Short mmCIF file of C-alpha atoms and ligand atoms in Angstrom, two decimals:
data_model
loop_
_atom_site.label_atom_id
_atom_site.label_comp_id
_atom_site.label_asym_id
_atom_site.label_seq_id
_atom_site.Cartn_x
_atom_site.Cartn_y
_atom_site.Cartn_z
CA MET A 885 -22.80 -81.04 30.97
CA LEU A 886 -23.61 -83.88 33.32
CA LEU A 887 -20.68 -82.84 35.44
CA TRP A 888 -22.10 -79.35 35.71
CA ARG A 889 -25.54 -80.66 36.57
CA SER A 890 -24.03 -82.29 39.64
CA LEU A 891 -23.16 -78.90 41.05
CA THR A 892 -25.22 -79.54 44.13
CA SER A 893 -23.72 -82.93 44.88
CA SER A 894 -20.41 -83.68 46.52
CA ILE A 895 -17.91 -84.03 43.70
CA SER A 896 -14.30 -83.21 43.25
CA TRP A 897 -13.71 -80.59 40.60
CA PRO A 898 -11.16 -81.06 37.84
CA ARG A 899 -8.34 -78.56 37.58
CA PRO A 900 -9.34 -75.81 35.16
CA SER A 901 -7.63 -75.68 31.81
CA LEU A 902 -8.11 -71.93 31.45
CA LEU A 903 -7.16 -69.89 34.46
CA THR A 904 -7.93 -66.25 35.06
CA ALA A 905 -6.72 -64.99 38.41
CA ALA A 906 -9.65 -64.10 40.64
CA SER A 907 -7.52 -61.36 42.09
CA VAL A 908 -8.01 -59.25 38.96
CA PHE A 909 -11.53 -58.57 40.16
CA ARG A 910 -10.51 -57.18 43.48
CA GLY A 911 -11.38 -53.53 43.63
CA ARG A 912 -14.12 -53.81 41.03
CA ILE A 913 -16.60 -55.31 43.44
CA PRO A 914 -18.39 -52.73 45.60
CA LEU A 915 -17.68 -53.04 49.29
CA TYR A 916 -20.53 -53.89 51.63
CA ASN A 917 -21.10 -53.53 55.28
CA ARG A 918 -20.67 -57.08 56.59
CA VAL A 919 -23.00 -56.52 59.52
CA ASN A 920 -25.78 -55.38 57.22
CA PRO A 921 -24.77 -56.31 53.68
CA CYS A 922 -27.79 -54.47 52.32
CA LYS A 923 -25.93 -51.22 52.89
CA PRO A 924 -22.88 -50.35 50.80
CA ILE A 925 -20.08 -48.89 52.88
CA ALA A 926 -19.76 -45.13 52.47
CA ALA A 927 -16.48 -44.19 50.78
CA GLY A 928 -15.14 -42.34 53.82
CA ARG A 929 -15.68 -45.36 56.05
CA ARG A 930 -14.00 -47.88 53.80
CA ALA A 931 -10.53 -47.56 55.31
CA ALA A 932 -11.93 -48.03 58.81
CA SER A 933 -13.90 -51.07 57.76
CA PHE A 934 -10.72 -52.73 56.48
CA ALA A 935 -9.23 -52.41 59.95
CA ALA A 936 -12.26 -54.06 61.58
CA PRO A 937 -11.79 -57.68 62.68
CA ARG A 938 -12.64 -60.16 59.93
CA PRO A 939 -15.61 -62.42 60.57
CA GLU A 940 -14.82 -66.06 61.08
CA LEU A 941 -15.01 -68.08 57.88
CA VAL A 942 -17.47 -70.96 58.05
CA ARG A 943 -16.08 -73.06 55.23
CA GLU A 944 -18.81 -75.69 55.42
CA ALA A 945 -21.43 -73.14 54.42
CA LEU A 946 -19.61 -71.87 51.33
CA PHE A 947 -20.11 -72.55 47.67
CA VAL A 948 -16.60 -73.31 46.48
CA PRO A 949 -16.35 -73.22 42.69
CA PRO A 950 -14.18 -75.44 40.50
CA GLY A 951 -10.48 -74.71 40.69
CA VAL A 952 -10.50 -73.69 44.36
CA ALA A 953 -9.59 -75.94 47.29
CA LYS A 954 -11.84 -75.37 50.29
CA GLU A 955 -8.90 -75.14 52.67
CA ASN A 956 -7.38 -72.29 50.64
CA VAL A 957 -10.44 -70.04 50.79
CA THR A 958 -9.99 -66.71 52.56
CA VAL A 959 -12.62 -64.17 53.59
CA GLY A 960 -11.59 -61.86 50.74
CA MET A 961 -12.54 -64.52 48.18
CA VAL A 962 -16.19 -64.61 49.30
CA LEU A 963 -18.57 -62.30 47.47
CA PRO A 964 -20.24 -59.87 49.91
CA GLY A 965 -23.82 -60.74 50.85
CA SER A 966 -23.42 -64.33 49.65
CA ASN A 967 -21.75 -67.67 50.34
CA ILE A 968 -20.06 -67.63 46.93
CA VAL A 969 -16.32 -67.98 46.60
CA VAL A 970 -14.79 -66.35 43.52
CA GLY A 971 -12.52 -68.77 41.71
CA PRO A 972 -10.21 -68.83 38.70
CA TYR A 973 -13.01 -69.21 36.19
CA ALA A 974 -14.47 -65.77 36.97
CA GLY A 975 -14.07 -63.53 33.94
CA ASP A 976 -15.38 -60.40 32.35
CA ALA A 977 -18.85 -60.10 33.83
CA ARG A 978 -20.02 -56.89 32.16
CA ILE A 979 -23.15 -56.86 30.03
CA LYS A 980 -22.54 -54.74 26.95
CA HIS A 981 -25.41 -55.87 24.76
CA ALA A 982 -28.75 -57.43 25.53
CA ASP A 983 -31.22 -58.33 22.83
CA PHE A 984 -34.60 -59.93 23.13
CA VAL A 985 -34.50 -62.95 20.81
CA LYS A 986 -37.76 -64.86 21.00
CA SER A 987 -40.64 -66.16 23.07
CA SER A 988 -41.24 -69.89 22.87
CA SER A 989 -44.39 -71.65 23.95
CA ARG A 990 -42.69 -75.07 23.99
CA ALA A 991 -39.24 -76.11 25.19
CA LYS A 992 -38.50 -77.58 21.78
CA ASP A 993 -39.07 -74.18 20.13
CA CYS A 994 -36.27 -72.51 22.12
CA PRO A 995 -33.20 -71.25 20.21
CA LYS A 996 -31.19 -74.15 18.88
CA ASP A 997 -27.60 -73.12 19.26
CA ASP A 998 -24.89 -74.09 21.70
CA ARG A 999 -24.80 -70.88 23.70
CA PRO A 1000 -24.97 -71.42 27.47
CA GLU A 1001 -27.99 -70.11 29.32
CA PHE A 1002 -29.25 -69.19 32.78
CA ALA A 1003 -32.91 -69.69 33.52
CA ILE A 1004 -34.54 -67.28 35.95
CA ILE A 1005 -37.48 -68.54 37.89
CA GLY A 1006 -39.52 -67.53 40.90
CA ARG A 1007 -42.92 -66.89 42.37
CA SER A 1008 -45.02 -64.24 40.70
CA ASN A 1009 -44.14 -60.81 42.12
CA VAL A 1010 -40.77 -62.00 43.46
CA GLY A 1011 -39.04 -59.26 41.45
CA LYS A 1012 -37.95 -61.33 38.45
CA SER A 1013 -38.59 -58.69 35.79
CA SER A 1014 -36.97 -56.01 37.94
CA LEU A 1015 -33.89 -58.17 38.41
CA ILE A 1016 -33.57 -58.94 34.70
CA ASN A 1017 -33.90 -55.24 33.90
CA ALA A 1018 -31.30 -54.41 36.55
CA LEU A 1019 -28.87 -57.06 35.32
CA VAL A 1020 -29.00 -55.90 31.71
CA ARG A 1021 -29.43 -52.24 32.77
CA GLN A 1022 -32.20 -51.80 30.26
CA LYS A 1023 -35.43 -50.44 31.56
CA ASP A 1024 -38.31 -52.70 30.58
CA ILE A 1025 -36.42 -55.30 28.55
CA ALA A 1026 -38.36 -57.72 30.71
CA LEU A 1027 -41.83 -56.90 31.85
CA THR A 1028 -42.85 -55.76 35.23
CA SER A 1029 -45.91 -57.43 36.61
CA LYS A 1030 -47.91 -54.26 36.20
CA LYS A 1031 -47.62 -54.60 32.43
CA PRO A 1032 -48.61 -58.15 31.63
CA VAL A 1033 -48.23 -57.79 27.89
CA CYS A 1034 -46.10 -55.45 25.82
CA ALA A 1035 -44.50 -55.42 22.43
CA VAL A 1036 -40.76 -55.72 22.04
CA ASP A 1037 -39.49 -55.89 18.48
CA ASP A 1038 -43.04 -56.62 17.38
CA VAL A 1039 -43.11 -59.84 19.34
CA LEU A 1040 -45.53 -60.17 22.19
CA LEU A 1041 -43.86 -60.90 25.48
CA CYS A 1042 -46.20 -62.28 28.06
CA CYS A 1043 -45.77 -62.72 31.75
CA TRP A 1044 -47.63 -65.88 32.58
CA SER A 1045 -50.48 -65.81 34.98
CA ALA A 1046 -53.38 -68.16 35.45
CA GLY A 1047 -55.16 -68.46 32.14
CA LYS A 1048 -52.51 -66.47 30.22
CA THR A 1049 -49.95 -67.84 27.80
CA GLN A 1050 -46.82 -69.36 29.29
CA LEU A 1051 -43.74 -68.35 27.40
CA ILE A 1052 -40.04 -68.95 27.66
CA ASN A 1053 -38.30 -65.67 26.81
CA HIS A 1054 -34.71 -65.71 25.56
CA PHE A 1055 -32.45 -62.65 25.88
CA LEU A 1056 -29.09 -62.84 24.12
CA ILE A 1057 -26.29 -61.27 26.17
CA ASN A 1058 -23.10 -60.00 24.57
CA LYS A 1059 -24.02 -62.18 21.59
CA SER A 1060 -22.62 -65.15 23.48
CA TRP A 1061 -24.99 -66.39 26.20
CA TYR A 1062 -28.64 -66.24 27.20
CA ILE A 1063 -30.72 -65.08 30.11
CA VAL A 1064 -33.97 -67.02 30.01
CA ASP A 1065 -37.09 -65.64 31.64
CA LEU A 1066 -39.40 -68.48 32.66
CA PRO A 1067 -43.03 -68.03 33.69
CA GLY A 1068 -43.63 -67.10 37.31
CA TYR A 1069 -45.31 -69.63 39.55
CA GLY A 1070 -47.55 -69.55 42.58
CA PHE A 1071 -50.37 -67.22 41.72
CA ALA A 1072 -52.55 -67.18 44.77
CA HIS A 1073 -55.72 -67.70 42.75
CA ALA A 1074 -54.39 -70.03 40.07
CA SER A 1075 -56.49 -73.12 39.55
CA GLU A 1076 -55.13 -76.59 40.20
CA SER A 1077 -54.95 -77.27 36.46
CA ALA A 1078 -53.08 -74.01 35.83
CA ARG A 1079 -50.56 -74.99 38.50
CA MET A 1080 -50.09 -78.45 36.96
CA ASP A 1081 -49.68 -76.82 33.60
CA TRP A 1082 -46.88 -74.63 34.92
CA SER A 1083 -45.23 -77.66 36.37
CA SER A 1084 -45.13 -79.78 33.25
CA PHE A 1085 -44.17 -76.81 31.09
CA THR A 1086 -41.14 -75.72 33.09
CA LYS A 1087 -40.08 -79.19 34.20
CA GLY A 1088 -39.94 -80.19 30.52
CA TYR A 1089 -37.63 -77.26 29.89
CA PHE A 1090 -35.32 -78.05 32.83
CA GLN A 1091 -34.98 -81.71 32.00
CA ASN A 1092 -34.36 -81.32 28.28
CA ARG A 1093 -32.31 -78.17 27.91
CA ASP A 1094 -28.71 -79.27 27.38
CA THR A 1095 -27.35 -75.74 27.31
CA LEU A 1096 -28.73 -74.85 30.74
CA VAL A 1097 -25.80 -73.81 32.95
CA ALA A 1098 -27.82 -73.07 36.07
CA VAL A 1099 -31.19 -71.97 37.33
CA LEU A 1100 -31.39 -68.75 39.31
CA LEU A 1101 -34.19 -69.42 41.77
CA LEU A 1102 -35.49 -66.09 43.03
CA VAL A 1103 -36.78 -65.98 46.58
CA ASP A 1104 -38.37 -62.90 48.17
CA ALA A 1105 -36.26 -62.16 51.26
CA SER A 1106 -38.73 -59.63 52.61
CA ILE A 1107 -41.21 -62.33 53.64
CA PRO A 1108 -40.80 -65.60 55.57
CA PRO A 1109 -40.09 -68.79 53.55
CA GLN A 1110 -42.99 -69.86 51.35
CA GLN A 1111 -43.83 -73.52 50.88
CA ILE A 1112 -44.03 -73.19 47.11
CA ASP A 1113 -40.44 -71.88 46.93
CA LEU A 1114 -39.24 -74.71 49.15
CA ASP A 1115 -41.04 -77.22 46.92
CA CYS A 1116 -39.42 -75.74 43.83
CA ALA A 1117 -35.96 -75.81 45.48
CA ASN A 1118 -36.48 -79.40 46.55
CA TRP A 1119 -37.57 -80.45 43.09
CA LEU A 1120 -34.53 -78.83 41.45
CA GLY A 1121 -32.25 -80.39 44.07
CA ARG A 1122 -33.74 -83.85 43.64
CA ASN A 1123 -33.34 -83.58 39.88
CA ASN A 1124 -29.73 -82.53 40.24
CA ILE A 1125 -30.24 -79.25 38.40
CA GLY A 1126 -27.55 -76.73 39.29
CA MET A 1127 -29.05 -73.66 40.92
CA THR A 1128 -28.27 -70.46 42.71
CA PHE A 1129 -30.64 -68.94 45.24
CA VAL A 1130 -31.05 -65.27 44.47
CA PHE A 1131 -32.72 -63.51 47.40
CA THR A 1132 -34.60 -60.45 46.15
CA LYS A 1133 -35.88 -57.27 47.86
CA CYS A 1134 -33.10 -57.32 50.47
CA ASP A 1135 -33.48 -53.55 50.83
CA LYS A 1136 -36.87 -54.05 52.52
CA THR A 1137 -35.78 -53.93 56.12
CA LYS A 1138 -38.80 -52.18 57.57
CA GLY A 1139 -42.55 -52.54 57.45
CA GLY A 1140 -44.43 -55.25 55.59
CA LYS A 1141 -45.62 -58.46 57.10
CA GLY A 1142 -42.29 -60.27 57.10
CA SER A 1143 -39.33 -60.17 59.40
CA ARG A 1144 -35.89 -58.90 58.40
CA PRO A 1145 -34.40 -60.29 55.15
CA ALA A 1146 -31.39 -61.75 56.98
CA ASP A 1147 -33.71 -63.74 59.30
CA ASN A 1148 -35.88 -64.93 56.43
CA ILE A 1149 -32.83 -66.04 54.45
CA LYS A 1150 -31.41 -67.93 57.42
CA GLN A 1151 -34.73 -69.65 58.00
CA PHE A 1152 -35.02 -70.56 54.31
CA GLN A 1153 -31.55 -72.08 54.32
CA GLU A 1154 -32.31 -74.12 57.42
CA LEU A 1155 -35.38 -75.53 55.72
CA ILE A 1156 -33.63 -76.61 52.52
CA LYS A 1157 -30.27 -77.74 53.84
CA THR A 1158 -31.21 -81.41 54.12
CA CYS A 1159 -31.80 -81.52 50.36
CA TYR A 1160 -28.19 -80.84 49.43
CA ARG A 1161 -24.94 -82.60 50.08
CA GLU A 1162 -23.05 -79.36 49.38
CA PRO A 1163 -24.48 -75.90 50.08
CA PRO A 1164 -25.86 -74.35 46.91
CA PRO A 1165 -24.71 -70.83 46.09
CA TRP A 1166 -26.91 -68.01 47.40
CA ILE A 1167 -26.73 -64.24 47.09
CA MET A 1168 -28.62 -61.22 48.42
CA THR A 1169 -29.87 -58.71 45.87
CA SER A 1170 -32.00 -55.60 45.54
CA SER A 1171 -33.12 -54.15 42.26
CA VAL A 1172 -33.80 -50.88 44.08
CA THR A 1173 -30.30 -50.31 45.53
CA GLY A 1174 -28.32 -52.44 43.08
CA LEU A 1175 -27.14 -54.68 45.90
CA GLY A 1176 -25.63 -57.91 44.58
CA ARG A 1177 -25.92 -57.06 40.90
CA ASP A 1178 -22.21 -57.03 40.04
CA GLU A 1179 -21.53 -59.94 42.36
CA LEU A 1180 -24.26 -62.04 40.75
CA LEU A 1181 -22.88 -61.29 37.29
CA LEU A 1182 -19.40 -62.28 38.43
CA HIS A 1183 -20.73 -65.53 39.81
CA MET A 1184 -22.56 -66.19 36.54
CA SER A 1185 -19.33 -65.55 34.65
CA GLN A 1186 -17.50 -68.24 36.58
CA LEU A 1187 -20.29 -70.77 36.07
CA ARG A 1188 -20.40 -69.91 32.37
CA ASN A 1189 -16.66 -70.06 31.80
CA PHE A 1190 -16.43 -73.38 33.56
CA TRP A 1191 -19.30 -74.69 31.45
CA ASP A 1192 -17.68 -73.37 28.24
CA ASN A 1193 -14.41 -75.13 29.06
CA ASN A 1194 -15.92 -78.42 30.10
CA GLU A 1195 -18.80 -78.86 27.70
CA GLU A 1196 -19.04 -82.48 26.70
P1 GDP B 220 -42.20 -60.29 38.86
O1 GDP B 220 -43.66 -60.52 38.86
O2 GDP B 220 -41.47 -61.39 39.57
O3 GDP B 220 -41.61 -60.04 37.50
O4 GDP B 220 -41.92 -59.02 39.78
P2 GDP B 220 -41.65 -57.49 39.40
O5 GDP B 220 -40.25 -57.30 38.94
O6 GDP B 220 -42.72 -57.01 38.49
O7 GDP B 220 -41.77 -56.82 40.85
C1 GDP B 220 -42.92 -56.99 41.64
C2 GDP B 220 -43.03 -55.80 42.60
O8 GDP B 220 -41.91 -55.83 43.51
C3 GDP B 220 -42.95 -54.47 41.90
O9 GDP B 220 -43.83 -53.58 42.59
C4 GDP B 220 -41.52 -54.03 42.06
O10 GDP B 220 -41.35 -52.63 42.06
C5 GDP B 220 -41.17 -54.62 43.43
N1 GDP B 220 -39.74 -54.96 43.52
C6 GDP B 220 -39.03 -55.72 42.65
N2 GDP B 220 -37.75 -55.84 43.07
C7 GDP B 220 -37.65 -55.14 44.22
C8 GDP B 220 -36.56 -54.88 45.12
O11 GDP B 220 -35.42 -55.32 44.97
N3 GDP B 220 -36.86 -54.10 46.24
C9 GDP B 220 -38.11 -53.62 46.46
N4 GDP B 220 -38.28 -52.88 47.56
N5 GDP B 220 -39.13 -53.83 45.62
C10 GDP B 220 -38.92 -54.58 44.52
#
């Protein structure tokens, strides 16, 4: 567990005991246009795109998972629209079942079993509910911000906002691991005390949850970097909590007040890079086009399988 928590520090990974060839996934991952990874490559253009010159591999910027030596990484091992290398721990990433389990108002009330979990966190309106729904392919298993309260299995699920209940929502995936929906942060009009409340609530969860594999920190790529996201990233980095940056709304290339997602992502990475000895994994997603969904699930599978095989 401690080993996994040091994901963001410079460590040498042990050789995996259970190997699954990453090559088995080739062909399952949708192809993306490498100039604009927001756009999948049309089927007819795929052959031509293979013939195009490969971009240069900047190894220093990659997230290299356990079981892979940096010098052996090739372009084909990097998930499109991300800096994530697929390694031998990647496994079956499909979600076949997703069940809402419970809402907890305190970290100590969360499910008490040994199943690994991924916590999803981000600013209010970042697209967290949409991403959870897209990952599990179940409309409205999580809430969208337009519906702050709804009943699922007779249990009230609440999206936190200033003055509303903060709840940790557990979704059991394939009866073997959890997706955990944490309250959104950064409501523009939240009071100081509400913000502090969010802080102690979620920090308590992060620091005490032994089964936490990684935090998916959602960042809206359609707007320039926000200080509150940088603060959250810095806090997680300082506390050595393994995380993946999931950039949302990468389909929003026009209009709005922000610049292009690719520029915003680059700027965000520049701003956080001093906090990490090794580059944390990041990936571009869109709940509208499905960009990054399968890739993110594959990445989660390799984190999970490594965690399963190295749990202390
Ligand atoms: P939450 O508050 O973080 O749970 O955010 P929601 O999932 O409720 O999304 C907030 C708003 O952003 C909604 O209007 C969504 O339709 C929109 N949204 C979410 N994801 C995307 C996306 O990938 N692309 C675009 N264009 N809009 C999105």
